[in-house]
Amino acid sequence: MKMQRTIIALALAGCVGSSIAPAVAQEHDTPTPPMLKWSFSGPFGRYDQGQLQRGFKIYKEVCAACHSIQMLAFRNLADPGGPGFSEAQAAAVAADYKIKDLDDKGEPTERPGRLADTFPPPFANELVAKAANGGVAPPDMSTLAKARTFERGFPWFVFDTITQYQEQGPDYIAALLNGYEEPPKGFQLPQGGHYNKYFPGHNIAMSPPLQAGQVTFDDGAPQTQEQYSKDISAFLMWAAEPHMVARKRIGLQVMIVLIVLAGLMYFTKKKVWHEVEKPREIARGQDPKKTAA
Amino acid sequence: MSGHSTYQPQSKVLQWLEKRLPIGGLVHSSFVVYPVPRNLNYLWTFGGILAFMLGVQIVTGIVLAMHYTPHVDLAFRSVEGIMRDVNYGWLLRYLHANGASMFFLAVYVHMFRGIYYGSYKEPREVLWILGVIIYLLMMATGFMGYVLVWGQMSFWAATVITNLFSAIPGVGDTIVTWLWGGYAVGNPTLNRFYSLHYLLPFVIAGVVVLHIWALHVVGQNNPTGIEPKSEKDTVAFTPYATAKDGFFLAAFVILYAWFVFYIPNFLGHADNYIPANPAVTPTHIVPEWYYLPFYAILRAIPDKLIGVIALGASIVILAFLPWLDTSRVRSARYRPLFRQFFWLFVIVCVGLGWLGSKPPEGIYVILARVFTIYYFAFFLVILPLLGIFEKTKPLPNSISESVLGAKA
Ligand code: HEM
């Protein structure tokens, strides 16, 4: 038994030791994005409607110039658990967009957007998008907040199963938007590139998209780059996971039912097994009458 | 399935049916009066958990298939359509994706349980081999399911894994072209993976029937590893095993629900939310967590062909376990040395899993090689020799003696 423990301890020590060494080396390169506070984190998390509306405004006025968000429909803006627009407001947003369509004679035409339409992309196709952006097409934003992450490393990823930390995506995007700086001495920044300390490899094709005061908020929220970064990241999280609020709400109900069920099953099992356990309890010197469930 | 049925239906209709198809008697003898050792612990519930998870995968999978489109231009969009526009589609997909993980978690516990208590030994060899076949089929099914999403990781995992066959001398490239249905992973590949992903779970279900049949012929092993000798050693399946398994299954489902509702993407890869793009290779191509130990073995070996052989051997070797383990004593309870090597083996498997997620460089490769050597040595050297040299502890005379005596 003792030897067994020693073996386990040694093996574990080996694993931990070797995982720390490379992690330290990497840290020098790309810093870990700071963990921000999100209204939608944790088991009771829900999106902050005001924040989603501000984020949507930033998307519409800034990011939409380059990034498509093709899986989002105008009707989604009025879906429960989302930014909380009324159907009329969502329809008004849609009407501001021009959607390519065919007329009765089959000729290409443009018409105002409807609730059922999805957001039209800013570029006709990927090649145009590339040509307009220094050779790199801006990624579609529909799933972007779930498509970016950073390594948590051992043992943090184990703790994350319990703390439910899963906001790596929005944390990374917010950090990225705040992460532009002068390249350090000796860093060769290619023509048209921008230095960003959080971007893998640091050379990002996107110029810093957000400046303070660029988007007007009418709910009194500060019009700073930090606030913008946070709000657009929250909006992108919603766009990528629009049913999260329902998921967590139903999750709580399911959890309660399951825990009660498991508890009842446990006492049923105890009662059923009591006859079988009796001789063992007597052998142990217990009184089976007292242990009866 | 075992013994003579004592089933006597009450109702006229059931009596009528029983004369023509004795299915009631089959169920009665298999799941009601069937005797199970009285000393089973909760590790014995994992078989039931596996059956439950297979059912969940099939039910959620069939509904997903109603909304899924197996085409390279539409697959990713259709999965996102399930997540966004299908009523409770997000629930179905998260149940299915995390269900696969829970399925594998359960099968790993189930297999380690079998190794610890020597459940593969005579007369349970066929039972064990059927289990290894199920496991292989599960691996194929899980891999092809993951490809269906047609995200970046789907595409590149498909590319890397199918490319392994190109290591076969002479015919390798031909085989790969045949697997792909073209000269690269593309639409024909996606279509055949979809077809097979739908088929294989039902093949699994068929082998599961054989597995349970074999189980009911030889009976369950138990923590002492000695066969039940009298009625005192067993209890009836119902209500005893049903009540116990029912409780533990409910507890397991809590864990499952935790993942589905609170951290549904924890076990996945962010890259798989990027649509597949043959022109962009992800920085790290990593398979799903349940394949990581084998991926580590593959990459620990510098030669591609030998790596692929080692990968295959690491799984196939399991089927030979009944003959590699030469000890007459089943349970690790009475095998002090085996117990230590067993736990070291568990650590090595988990360690290989962790290494499989790391880039194949520096210390990671060295560790992966050491662990790979231990993995094979466990089967090929340690188990055969232990049976000869190990001094085992005395076995109890019967299960009931061990249950009552141990605590007295
Ligand atoms: C042995 C049982 C099964 C296993 C282990 C399994 C595993 C998987 C996995 C790992 C995925 C990828 C999940 C994701 O990342 O989204 C998947 C997807 C899928 N599976 Fe299965 N599956 C099983 C049974 C079935 C069955 C029986 C069907 C259909 C009858 C099915 C239909 C699908 C479909 C349509 C998808 C694509 C949609 C999606 O990604 O959720 N599966 N499967």
XYZ file of C-alpha atoms and ligand atoms in Angstrom:
744
model
C 0.000 0.000 0.000
C 2.727 2.425 0.972
C 4.762 1.700 -2.107
C 1.669 2.153 -4.203
C 1.195 5.641 -2.779
C 4.803 6.537 -3.410
C 4.533 5.479 -7.035
C 1.393 7.551 -7.511
C 2.940 10.571 -5.817
C 6.070 10.363 -7.941
C 4.123 10.004 -11.159
C 1.900 12.955 -10.288
C 4.891 15.090 -9.352
C 6.440 14.239 -12.699
C 3.337 15.300 -14.585
C 2.955 18.587 -12.708
C 6.642 19.462 -12.972
C 6.806 18.906 -16.673
C 3.606 20.842 -17.329
C 4.876 23.949 -15.581
C 8.153 24.249 -17.449
C 6.819 24.920 -20.982
C 3.912 26.990 -19.656
C 6.327 29.509 -18.149
C 8.273 29.726 -21.373
C 5.148 30.520 -23.381
C 3.810 33.143 -21.012
C 6.585 35.487 -22.005
C 5.219 35.456 -25.528
C 1.457 35.903 -25.360
C -0.123 37.099 -22.113
C -3.240 35.355 -20.806
C -6.344 37.489 -21.380
C -7.704 38.913 -18.114
C -10.833 37.212 -16.770
C -13.596 39.799 -16.933
C -16.863 39.788 -15.036
C -19.741 38.678 -17.263
C -23.419 38.794 -16.358
C -23.872 35.497 -18.207
C -21.264 33.444 -16.344
C -22.122 30.797 -13.764
C -25.225 28.637 -13.297
C -27.630 31.578 -12.940
C -26.022 33.724 -15.633
C -28.175 35.675 -18.055
C -27.354 38.224 -20.729
C -27.610 41.894 -19.779
C -30.124 43.337 -22.259
C -28.634 46.838 -22.135
C -25.190 45.441 -22.815
C -26.409 43.341 -25.771
C -28.158 46.383 -27.250
C -25.001 48.459 -26.909
C -22.967 45.615 -28.371
C -25.335 45.354 -31.302
C -24.959 49.070 -31.938
C -21.175 48.666 -32.030
C -21.467 45.742 -34.389
C -23.788 47.631 -36.706
C -21.807 50.841 -36.758
C -18.250 49.462 -36.714
C -17.592 45.768 -37.152
C -20.269 45.222 -39.820
C -18.136 47.198 -42.250
C -15.845 44.189 -42.487
C -17.313 41.220 -40.580
C -20.382 39.287 -41.691
C -22.669 37.586 -39.139
C -24.587 35.394 -41.540
C -26.277 32.998 -39.144
C -28.006 35.766 -37.259
C -31.501 36.699 -38.460
C -33.208 40.011 -37.748
C -35.959 38.115 -35.933
C -33.345 36.872 -33.443
C -33.077 40.413 -32.088
C -36.556 39.940 -30.596
C -35.998 36.383 -29.326
C -36.398 35.787 -25.578
C -33.101 35.736 -23.703
C -31.527 38.104 -26.230
C -31.137 41.891 -26.550
C -34.860 42.303 -25.909
C -35.905 44.352 -28.940
C -39.612 44.343 -29.655
C -40.698 42.712 -32.884
C -41.460 46.155 -34.349
C -37.995 47.406 -33.426
C -36.377 44.333 -35.000
C -38.463 44.829 -38.146
C -37.330 48.462 -38.278
C -33.692 47.350 -38.026
C -34.292 44.887 -40.858
C -35.944 47.512 -43.045
C -32.762 49.598 -42.922
C -30.860 46.850 -44.764
C -30.941 46.167 -48.480
C -31.364 42.479 -49.306
C -30.481 41.063 -52.717
C -33.407 39.231 -54.289
C -35.026 38.489 -57.640
C -38.064 40.375 -58.908
C -41.110 38.838 -60.651
C -39.251 38.704 -63.943
C -36.261 36.999 -62.389
C -34.097 40.110 -62.592
C -31.741 40.796 -59.653
C -33.125 43.491 -57.408
C -32.803 44.854 -53.878
C -35.568 45.088 -51.328
C -35.743 46.199 -47.687
C -34.917 43.473 -45.152
C -37.595 41.476 -43.342
C -37.572 39.751 -39.955
C -36.865 36.359 -41.522
C -33.767 37.588 -43.395
C -30.265 37.109 -42.083
C -27.779 39.962 -41.855
C -26.308 40.552 -45.313
C -22.500 40.269 -45.565
C -20.404 43.388 -46.260
C -18.448 41.765 -49.090
C -19.785 39.932 -52.126
C -17.461 36.976 -51.563
C -14.369 35.843 -49.737
C -11.957 37.057 -52.425
C -13.337 40.583 -52.327
C -13.126 40.475 -48.526
C -9.501 39.404 -48.749
C -8.553 41.999 -51.301
C -10.087 44.773 -49.203
C -8.314 43.679 -46.000
C -4.690 43.204 -46.826
C -5.024 39.597 -47.917
C -6.903 38.231 -44.865
C -10.675 37.866 -44.913
C -12.336 39.039 -41.676
C -13.956 35.956 -40.090
C -17.734 35.619 -39.929
C -18.929 36.562 -36.458
C -21.819 34.094 -35.966
C -19.808 31.595 -33.924
C -16.683 33.667 -33.318
C -17.066 33.874 -29.527
C -17.061 30.076 -29.313
C -14.357 29.687 -31.946
C -11.650 31.503 -29.983
C -10.047 30.406 -26.764
C -6.752 30.309 -24.957
C -5.082 27.518 -23.098
C -5.960 27.254 -19.423
C -3.308 24.694 -18.564
C -3.177 22.151 -15.779
C -4.626 22.288 -13.131
C -6.914 25.216 -14.039
C -8.836 23.325 -16.682
C -9.799 20.778 -14.028
C -11.136 23.475 -11.702
C -13.074 24.978 -14.619
C -15.401 21.969 -14.593
C -16.531 23.021 -11.121
C -16.379 26.819 -11.373
C -18.017 26.547 -14.833
C -15.571 29.072 -16.261
C -16.196 28.978 -19.992
C -15.960 32.606 -21.028
C -12.566 32.223 -22.716
C -14.072 33.423 -25.999
C -15.422 36.803 -24.844
C -12.400 37.274 -22.551
C -10.098 36.777 -25.500
C -12.046 39.066 -27.848
C -12.224 41.856 -25.259
C -8.500 41.496 -24.568
C -7.719 41.493 -28.287
C -9.647 44.704 -28.894
C -7.677 46.356 -26.077
C -4.423 44.659 -26.967
C -2.984 46.908 -29.682
C 0.376 48.481 -28.836
C 3.659 49.574 -30.338
C 5.650 46.522 -31.448
C 8.563 45.766 -29.112
C 12.071 46.517 -30.360
C 13.271 43.992 -32.890
C 9.797 42.752 -33.850
C 9.509 42.747 -37.632
C 5.962 43.868 -38.393
C 5.104 43.124 -42.034
C 3.638 45.806 -44.256
C -0.028 46.445 -43.388
C 0.155 44.425 -40.175
C -0.681 45.648 -36.690
C 0.908 44.583 -33.449
C -1.470 43.023 -30.928
C -0.108 41.396 -27.802
C -2.980 38.895 -27.480
C -3.122 37.772 -31.103
C -1.213 34.523 -31.746
C 1.946 35.590 -33.549
C 1.080 39.260 -32.770
C 0.724 40.339 -36.395
C -2.975 40.962 -37.015
C -4.418 42.234 -40.292
C -7.255 44.130 -38.561
C -6.447 47.740 -37.728
C -7.546 48.813 -34.226
C -11.320 49.004 -34.814
C -12.458 50.875 -31.692
C -11.686 54.349 -30.426
C -13.249 56.132 -27.447
C -16.310 58.198 -28.356
C -16.807 56.434 -31.677
C -20.214 54.974 -30.849
C -22.825 56.993 -28.953
C -24.666 55.221 -26.157
C -27.947 56.674 -25.026
C -28.137 54.748 -21.738
C -25.302 56.660 -20.094
C -22.732 53.849 -20.272
C -19.159 55.165 -20.599
C -18.067 55.561 -24.217
C -14.578 54.186 -23.678
C -12.637 51.568 -25.570
C -12.809 49.204 -22.571
C -16.584 49.492 -22.355
C -16.973 49.028 -26.122
C -14.762 45.938 -26.073
C -16.755 44.392 -23.299
C -20.140 45.158 -24.820
C -19.289 43.855 -28.285
C -17.795 40.685 -26.770
C -21.006 40.049 -24.822
C -23.011 40.620 -27.992
C -20.860 38.142 -29.897
C -21.294 35.576 -27.126
C -25.046 35.914 -27.468
C -24.815 35.651 -31.250
C -22.841 32.423 -30.871
C -24.988 30.929 -28.118
C -28.428 32.548 -28.371
C -30.210 29.963 -26.192
C -27.811 30.082 -23.257
C -30.288 31.666 -20.869
C -32.887 28.971 -21.564
C -30.199 26.327 -21.261
C -29.125 27.423 -17.803
C -32.691 27.917 -16.604
C -33.775 24.463 -17.745
C -30.516 23.093 -16.393
C -31.404 24.229 -12.905
C -34.810 22.554 -13.095
C -33.286 19.347 -14.422
C -30.663 19.375 -11.683
C -33.262 19.738 -8.938
C -35.385 16.913 -10.344
C -32.355 14.642 -10.755
C -31.022 15.299 -7.269
C -34.415 14.581 -5.697
C -34.765 11.472 -7.862
C -31.306 10.201 -6.948
C -32.054 10.852 -3.274
C -35.300 8.884 -3.413
C -33.582 6.076 -5.276
C -30.875 6.002 -2.664
C -33.363 5.471 0.168
C -35.256 2.903 -1.884
C -32.039 1.022 -2.432
C -31.240 1.167 1.276
C -34.613 -0.199 2.200
C -34.501 -2.967 -0.386
C -31.043 -4.061 0.680
C -31.706 -3.965 4.377
C -32.577 -7.654 4.634
C -29.387 -8.573 2.784
C -27.218 -6.310 4.891
C -28.682 -7.589 8.159
C -26.260 -10.461 8.833
C -23.374 -8.184 8.040
C -24.605 -5.568 10.443
C -25.057 -8.137 13.164
C -21.549 -9.371 12.501
C -20.351 -5.806 12.828
C -22.097 -5.541 16.204
C -24.865 -3.170 15.037
C -28.554 -3.519 15.740
C -30.385 -4.006 12.411
C -33.566 -2.528 13.900
C -31.797 0.762 14.362
C -30.288 0.836 10.882
C -33.630 0.172 9.182
C -34.482 2.962 6.784
C -31.178 -16.914 -21.189
C -29.896 -18.829 -18.203
C -31.408 -21.770 -16.437
C -34.953 -22.949 -16.609
C -37.593 -20.259 -16.475
C -39.998 -20.359 -13.565
C -42.065 -17.640 -15.135
C -45.800 -18.196 -14.937
C -47.822 -15.360 -16.451
C -51.048 -14.460 -14.663
C -53.084 -13.042 -17.487
C -54.635 -15.176 -20.240
C -53.182 -13.015 -22.986
C -49.643 -13.376 -21.665
C -50.102 -17.123 -21.250
C -51.212 -17.285 -24.858
C -48.174 -15.323 -25.969
C -45.787 -17.286 -23.777
C -46.771 -20.557 -25.479
C -45.894 -19.054 -28.844
C -42.974 -16.752 -28.019
C -41.527 -17.143 -24.519
C -40.318 -13.568 -24.373
C -41.817 -12.904 -20.949
C -39.866 -15.851 -19.604
C -36.709 -14.531 -21.202
C -37.098 -11.155 -19.566
C -38.115 -12.767 -16.295
C -35.120 -15.085 -16.162
C -32.663 -12.400 -17.361
C -33.733 -9.349 -15.421
C -35.854 -10.514 -12.509
C -34.810 -13.799 -10.947
C -31.350 -13.770 -12.497
C -28.946 -14.280 -9.585
C -26.227 -11.683 -9.119
C -23.393 -11.843 -6.572
C -24.474 -10.050 -3.439
C -21.177 -8.178 -3.039
C -21.119 -6.147 -6.264
C -20.001 -2.545 -5.797
C -21.046 0.474 -7.815
C -18.407 -0.180 -10.448
C -20.739 -2.922 -11.654
C -23.337 -0.320 -12.566
C -21.256 0.958 -15.454
C -22.499 -1.799 -17.739
C -26.033 -0.568 -17.189
C -24.859 3.011 -17.639
C -23.340 2.035 -20.989
C -26.584 0.482 -22.182
C -28.393 3.648 -21.130
C -25.917 5.890 -22.955
C -26.195 3.832 -26.136
C -29.940 4.355 -25.985
C -29.487 8.096 -25.462
C -27.081 8.342 -28.412
C -29.424 6.466 -30.700
C -32.515 8.476 -29.753
C -30.820 11.891 -29.900
C -28.899 10.848 -33.021
C -32.023 9.849 -34.940
C -33.659 13.186 -34.189
C -30.480 15.096 -35.097
C -30.351 13.198 -38.377
C -33.788 14.613 -39.239
C -32.271 18.099 -39.291
C -28.735 17.450 -40.435
C -27.476 17.887 -44.018
C -24.455 15.788 -45.059
C -22.909 18.112 -47.607
C -19.624 19.998 -47.331
C -21.278 23.348 -48.054
C -24.229 22.843 -45.741
C -23.184 20.534 -42.893
C -21.744 23.178 -40.575
C -24.648 25.499 -41.264
C -27.146 22.710 -40.606
C -25.563 21.881 -37.237
C -25.759 25.580 -36.350
C -29.338 25.535 -37.602
C -30.021 22.755 -35.103
C -28.431 24.891 -32.378
C -30.378 28.025 -33.291
C -33.649 27.274 -35.051
C -34.752 23.736 -34.174
C -36.881 23.654 -31.025
C -34.611 22.400 -28.254
C -32.070 21.598 -30.964
C -29.291 22.960 -28.757
C -30.351 20.436 -26.124
C -30.339 17.545 -28.590
C -26.935 18.390 -29.937
C -25.352 18.995 -26.544
C -26.897 15.752 -25.269
C -25.429 13.902 -28.220
C -21.971 15.520 -28.177
C -21.554 15.222 -24.398
C -23.310 11.861 -24.475
C -20.442 10.515 -26.551
C -18.008 11.716 -23.886
C -20.048 10.166 -21.084
C -20.283 6.956 -23.093
C -16.508 6.801 -23.333
C -16.006 7.811 -19.714
C -18.262 4.924 -18.703
C -16.567 2.447 -21.019
C -13.158 3.340 -19.607
C -14.332 2.819 -16.031
C -16.000 -0.415 -17.141
C -12.799 -1.699 -18.750
C -10.500 -0.714 -15.902
C -12.967 -2.413 -13.570
C -12.649 -5.558 -15.665
C -8.881 -5.455 -15.500
C -8.770 -4.757 -11.762
C -11.032 -7.662 -10.858
C -9.733 -10.027 -13.559
C -13.157 -10.259 -15.156
C -11.689 -11.426 -18.469
C -10.409 -14.698 -17.047
C -11.839 -18.110 -17.770
C -14.768 -18.570 -18.415
C -15.363 -14.935 -19.435
C -12.915 -14.649 -22.362
C -15.588 -14.381 -25.049
C -17.514 -11.876 -22.985
C -14.368 -9.758 -22.734
C -13.522 -10.008 -26.442
C -17.048 -8.969 -27.368
C -16.445 -5.953 -25.142
C -13.248 -5.083 -27.007
C -15.181 -5.283 -30.291
C -17.822 -2.923 -28.934
C -15.091 -0.526 -27.867
C -13.516 -0.580 -31.344
C -16.898 0.081 -32.952
C -17.486 2.934 -30.517
C -14.190 4.513 -31.493
C -15.087 4.338 -35.175
C -18.569 5.717 -34.532
C -17.377 8.595 -32.346
C -14.712 9.576 -34.864
C -17.120 9.663 -37.789
C -19.718 11.552 -35.757
C -17.183 14.216 -34.930
C -16.422 14.627 -38.629
C -20.099 15.277 -39.415
C -19.968 18.736 -37.812
C -17.558 19.722 -40.597
C -15.707 22.269 -38.504
C -11.973 22.812 -38.740
C -11.163 20.065 -36.252
C -13.600 17.669 -37.940
C -11.954 18.138 -41.284
C -8.378 17.954 -40.079
C -8.984 15.030 -37.753
C -10.510 13.190 -40.699
C -7.493 14.075 -42.813
C -4.937 13.014 -40.213
C -6.655 9.770 -39.216
C -7.453 8.556 -42.735
C -3.899 9.448 -43.771
C -2.614 6.917 -41.258
C -3.550 4.197 -43.709
C -1.108 5.626 -46.228
C 1.654 4.194 -44.037
C 0.794 0.701 -45.238
C 3.561 -0.209 -47.694
C 2.602 -0.579 -51.338
C -1.168 -0.229 -51.197
C -1.386 2.565 -48.590
C -2.177 5.427 -50.958
C -4.708 3.359 -52.867
C -6.499 2.506 -49.646
C -6.615 6.144 -48.592
C -8.030 7.245 -51.942
C -10.628 4.511 -51.611
C -11.537 5.614 -48.078
C -11.903 9.229 -49.180
C -13.782 8.454 -52.352
C -11.505 10.982 -54.039
C -8.098 12.546 -53.796
C -8.747 14.492 -50.614
C -11.234 14.479 -47.757
C -14.355 15.879 -49.397
C -18.034 15.457 -49.993
C -17.898 11.694 -50.716
C -15.982 11.223 -47.461
C -18.579 13.163 -45.508
C -21.413 11.187 -47.079
C -19.971 7.779 -46.305
C -19.067 8.834 -42.770
C -22.661 9.911 -42.278
C -23.974 6.624 -43.589
C -21.627 4.635 -41.356
C -22.228 6.862 -38.358
C -25.891 6.009 -38.640
C -25.215 2.311 -39.141
C -22.546 1.458 -36.581
C -24.552 2.234 -33.413
C -27.006 -0.469 -34.450
C -24.139 -2.881 -35.051
C -22.980 -1.963 -31.539
C -26.456 -2.696 -30.231
C -26.264 -6.135 -31.865
C -22.899 -6.932 -30.303
C -24.238 -5.665 -26.966
C -26.941 -8.338 -27.164
C -24.238 -10.989 -27.657
C -22.228 -9.442 -24.831
C -25.170 -9.692 -22.433
C -26.014 -13.155 -23.651
C -22.479 -14.296 -22.892
C -22.721 -12.548 -19.538
C -25.858 -14.426 -18.617
C -24.269 -17.723 -19.540
C -21.188 -17.315 -17.353
C -22.613 -14.973 -14.716
C -21.101 -11.825 -13.295
C -17.707 -11.674 -11.715
C -17.540 -9.871 -8.360
C -14.992 -8.030 -6.190
C -13.657 -11.256 -4.682
C -13.168 -12.869 -8.071
C -14.478 -16.207 -6.771
C -17.611 -17.776 -8.200
C -20.818 -17.849 -6.154
C -21.136 -21.261 -4.502
C -24.508 -21.225 -2.854
C -27.685 -19.214 -2.787
C -26.279 -17.285 0.141
C -23.752 -15.738 -2.219
C -26.269 -14.195 -4.577
C -29.344 -11.987 -4.594
C -32.069 -11.707 -7.218
C -31.529 -9.143 -9.983
C -34.850 -7.555 -9.132
C -35.256 -5.827 -6.756
C -31.647 -5.783 -5.539
C -29.539 -4.969 -8.596
C -32.319 -2.880 -10.115
C -32.557 -0.675 -7.039
C -28.819 -0.281 -6.675
C -28.135 0.362 -10.366
C -31.108 2.684 -10.581
C -29.719 4.898 -7.874
C -26.233 5.017 -9.318
C -27.471 5.622 -12.848
C -29.404 8.628 -11.546
C -26.219 9.902 -9.905
C -24.316 9.457 -13.164
C -26.977 11.350 -15.094
C -26.418 14.298 -12.724
C -22.834 14.445 -13.935
C -23.997 14.178 -17.534
C -26.539 16.966 -17.056
C -23.883 19.163 -15.459
C -21.877 19.012 -18.673
C -24.861 19.388 -20.987
C -26.435 22.374 -19.266
C -23.501 24.190 -17.718
C -20.274 23.447 -19.582
C -21.449 21.918 -22.880
C -18.365 22.945 -24.838
C -15.785 22.116 -22.201
C -14.857 18.796 -23.793
C -14.934 20.110 -27.362
C -12.502 22.232 -29.319
C -13.007 25.909 -30.085
C -11.627 25.288 -33.578
C -14.623 23.151 -34.408
C -16.773 26.282 -34.359
C -14.819 27.470 -37.412
C -16.228 26.002 -40.646
C -13.901 23.470 -42.287
C -11.309 25.106 -44.501
C -8.948 22.832 -46.450
C -6.643 25.799 -47.102
C -5.926 26.570 -43.428
C -4.316 24.012 -41.105
C -5.001 24.579 -37.381
C -1.889 25.049 -35.228
C -2.638 21.947 -33.154
C -4.731 19.143 -34.555
C -6.075 17.307 -31.537
C -8.629 14.490 -31.486
C -11.451 14.221 -28.967
C -10.239 13.545 -25.430
C -11.149 9.867 -25.508
C -8.640 9.123 -28.267
C -5.776 11.100 -26.758
C -3.847 8.187 -25.166
C -3.691 6.414 -28.510
C -2.759 9.607 -30.309
C 0.138 9.995 -27.864
C 1.314 6.456 -28.616
C 1.120 7.157 -32.346
C 3.215 10.291 -32.086
C 5.696 8.884 -29.596
C 7.163 6.751 -32.355
C 9.226 8.559 -34.991
C 8.509 6.076 -37.782
C 5.031 6.488 -39.249
C 4.401 2.839 -40.089
C 5.615 1.568 -36.720
C 3.598 4.311 -35.043
C 0.442 3.152 -36.784
C 1.184 -0.457 -35.914
C 1.721 0.510 -32.277
C -1.546 2.432 -32.288
C -3.425 -0.579 -33.608
C -1.594 -2.987 -31.333
C -2.376 -0.901 -28.244
C -6.063 -1.632 -28.794
C -5.913 -5.141 -30.248
C -3.710 -6.290 -27.394
C -6.691 -5.931 -25.088
C -8.340 -8.879 -26.808
C -5.433 -11.118 -25.754
C -5.576 -10.102 -22.128
C -7.202 -13.381 -20.977
C -4.089 -15.252 -22.081
C -1.464 -12.635 -21.270
C -2.486 -12.560 -17.623
C -1.228 -15.901 -16.337
C -2.413 -15.580 -12.746
C -5.081 -17.990 -11.561
C -6.338 -15.445 -9.036
C -8.790 -12.984 -10.525
C -9.291 -10.096 -8.177
C -6.586 -7.515 -7.468
C -7.770 -7.644 -3.869
C -5.672 -10.738 -3.387
C -2.839 -9.702 -5.702
C -0.718 -7.117 -3.866
C 1.870 -6.677 -6.606
C -0.594 -6.642 -9.464
C -2.514 -3.943 -7.672
C 0.478 -1.595 -7.767
C 1.229 -2.264 -11.398
C -2.449 -1.772 -12.160
C -2.595 1.681 -10.605
C 0.613 2.622 -12.344
C -1.043 1.475 -15.577
C -4.022 3.743 -14.880
C -1.698 6.674 -14.272
C 0.193 5.879 -17.470
C -3.053 5.820 -19.482
C -4.199 9.151 -18.036
C -0.687 10.518 -18.545
C -0.713 9.412 -22.179
C -4.055 11.162 -22.556
C -2.562 14.378 -21.278
C 0.491 14.000 -23.514
C -1.751 13.408 -26.521
C -3.093 16.930 -26.069
C 0.393 18.449 -26.045
C 2.523 19.281 -29.075
C 4.929 16.418 -29.887
C 8.131 18.128 -28.838
C 10.795 18.141 -26.122
C 9.909 16.597 -22.792
C 6.453 15.572 -24.020
C 7.859 13.150 -26.560
C 10.274 11.646 -24.061
C 7.497 11.134 -21.503
C 5.202 9.715 -24.168
C 7.886 7.171 -25.089
C 8.418 6.127 -21.481
C 4.669 5.772 -20.958
C 4.239 3.864 -24.212
C 6.903 1.396 -23.159
C 5.142 0.874 -19.841
C 1.790 0.486 -21.608
C 3.044 -2.425 -23.671
C 5.252 -3.847 -20.945
C 2.222 -4.068 -18.684
C 0.589 -6.501 -21.092
C 3.578 -8.294 -22.557
C 5.997 -8.554 -19.638
C 4.423 -7.675 -16.308
C 1.165 -9.615 -16.562
C 2.708 -12.877 -17.855
C 5.482 -12.814 -15.233
C 3.352 -11.720 -12.290
C 1.224 -14.834 -12.592
C 4.336 -16.903 -12.057
C 6.159 -14.951 -9.388
C 3.506 -13.120 -7.419
C 2.614 -14.425 -3.955
C -1.127 -13.933 -3.723
C -3.127 -13.532 -0.542
C -5.366 -16.393 0.596
C -8.805 -16.371 -1.014
C -11.935 -16.493 1.134
C -13.972 -19.697 0.933
C -17.047 -18.000 -0.387
C -18.501 -14.611 -1.212
C -20.678 -14.580 1.870
C -17.712 -15.450 4.057
C -15.784 -12.532 2.602
C -18.719 -10.175 3.104
C -19.403 -11.222 6.676
C -15.933 -12.236 7.736
C -14.071 -9.177 6.559
C -15.940 -6.848 8.856
C -16.362 -9.130 11.843
C -22.560 4.758 -30.440
C -23.310 5.788 -30.411
C -22.916 7.153 -30.950
C -21.784 7.888 -30.692
C -20.614 7.518 -29.784
C -21.908 9.129 -31.436
C -20.971 10.166 -31.450
C -21.112 11.375 -32.097
C -20.241 12.503 -31.974
C -18.961 12.562 -31.108
C -20.734 13.508 -32.749
C -20.180 14.932 -32.889
C -20.906 15.798 -31.900
C -20.552 17.245 -31.965
O -19.388 17.596 -31.699
O -21.446 18.033 -32.252
C -21.912 13.023 -33.398
C -22.685 13.759 -34.286
C -23.813 13.281 -34.918
N -24.408 12.043 -34.722
Fe -23.766 10.591 -33.462
N -23.087 9.119 -32.142
C -23.730 7.918 -31.884
C -24.933 7.515 -32.388
C -25.653 8.177 -33.396
C -26.836 7.672 -34.061
C -27.483 6.329 -33.764
C -27.218 8.624 -34.970
C -28.375 8.629 -35.955
C -29.263 7.736 -36.020
C -26.303 9.729 -34.876
C -26.395 10.900 -35.638
C -25.519 11.973 -35.544
C -25.642 13.212 -36.290
C -26.735 13.559 -37.305
C -24.565 14.034 -35.898
C -24.228 15.453 -36.427
C -24.912 16.513 -35.625
C -24.087 16.978 -34.438
O -22.924 17.312 -34.572
O -24.641 17.028 -33.338
N -25.362 9.430 -33.921
N -22.135 11.714 -32.988
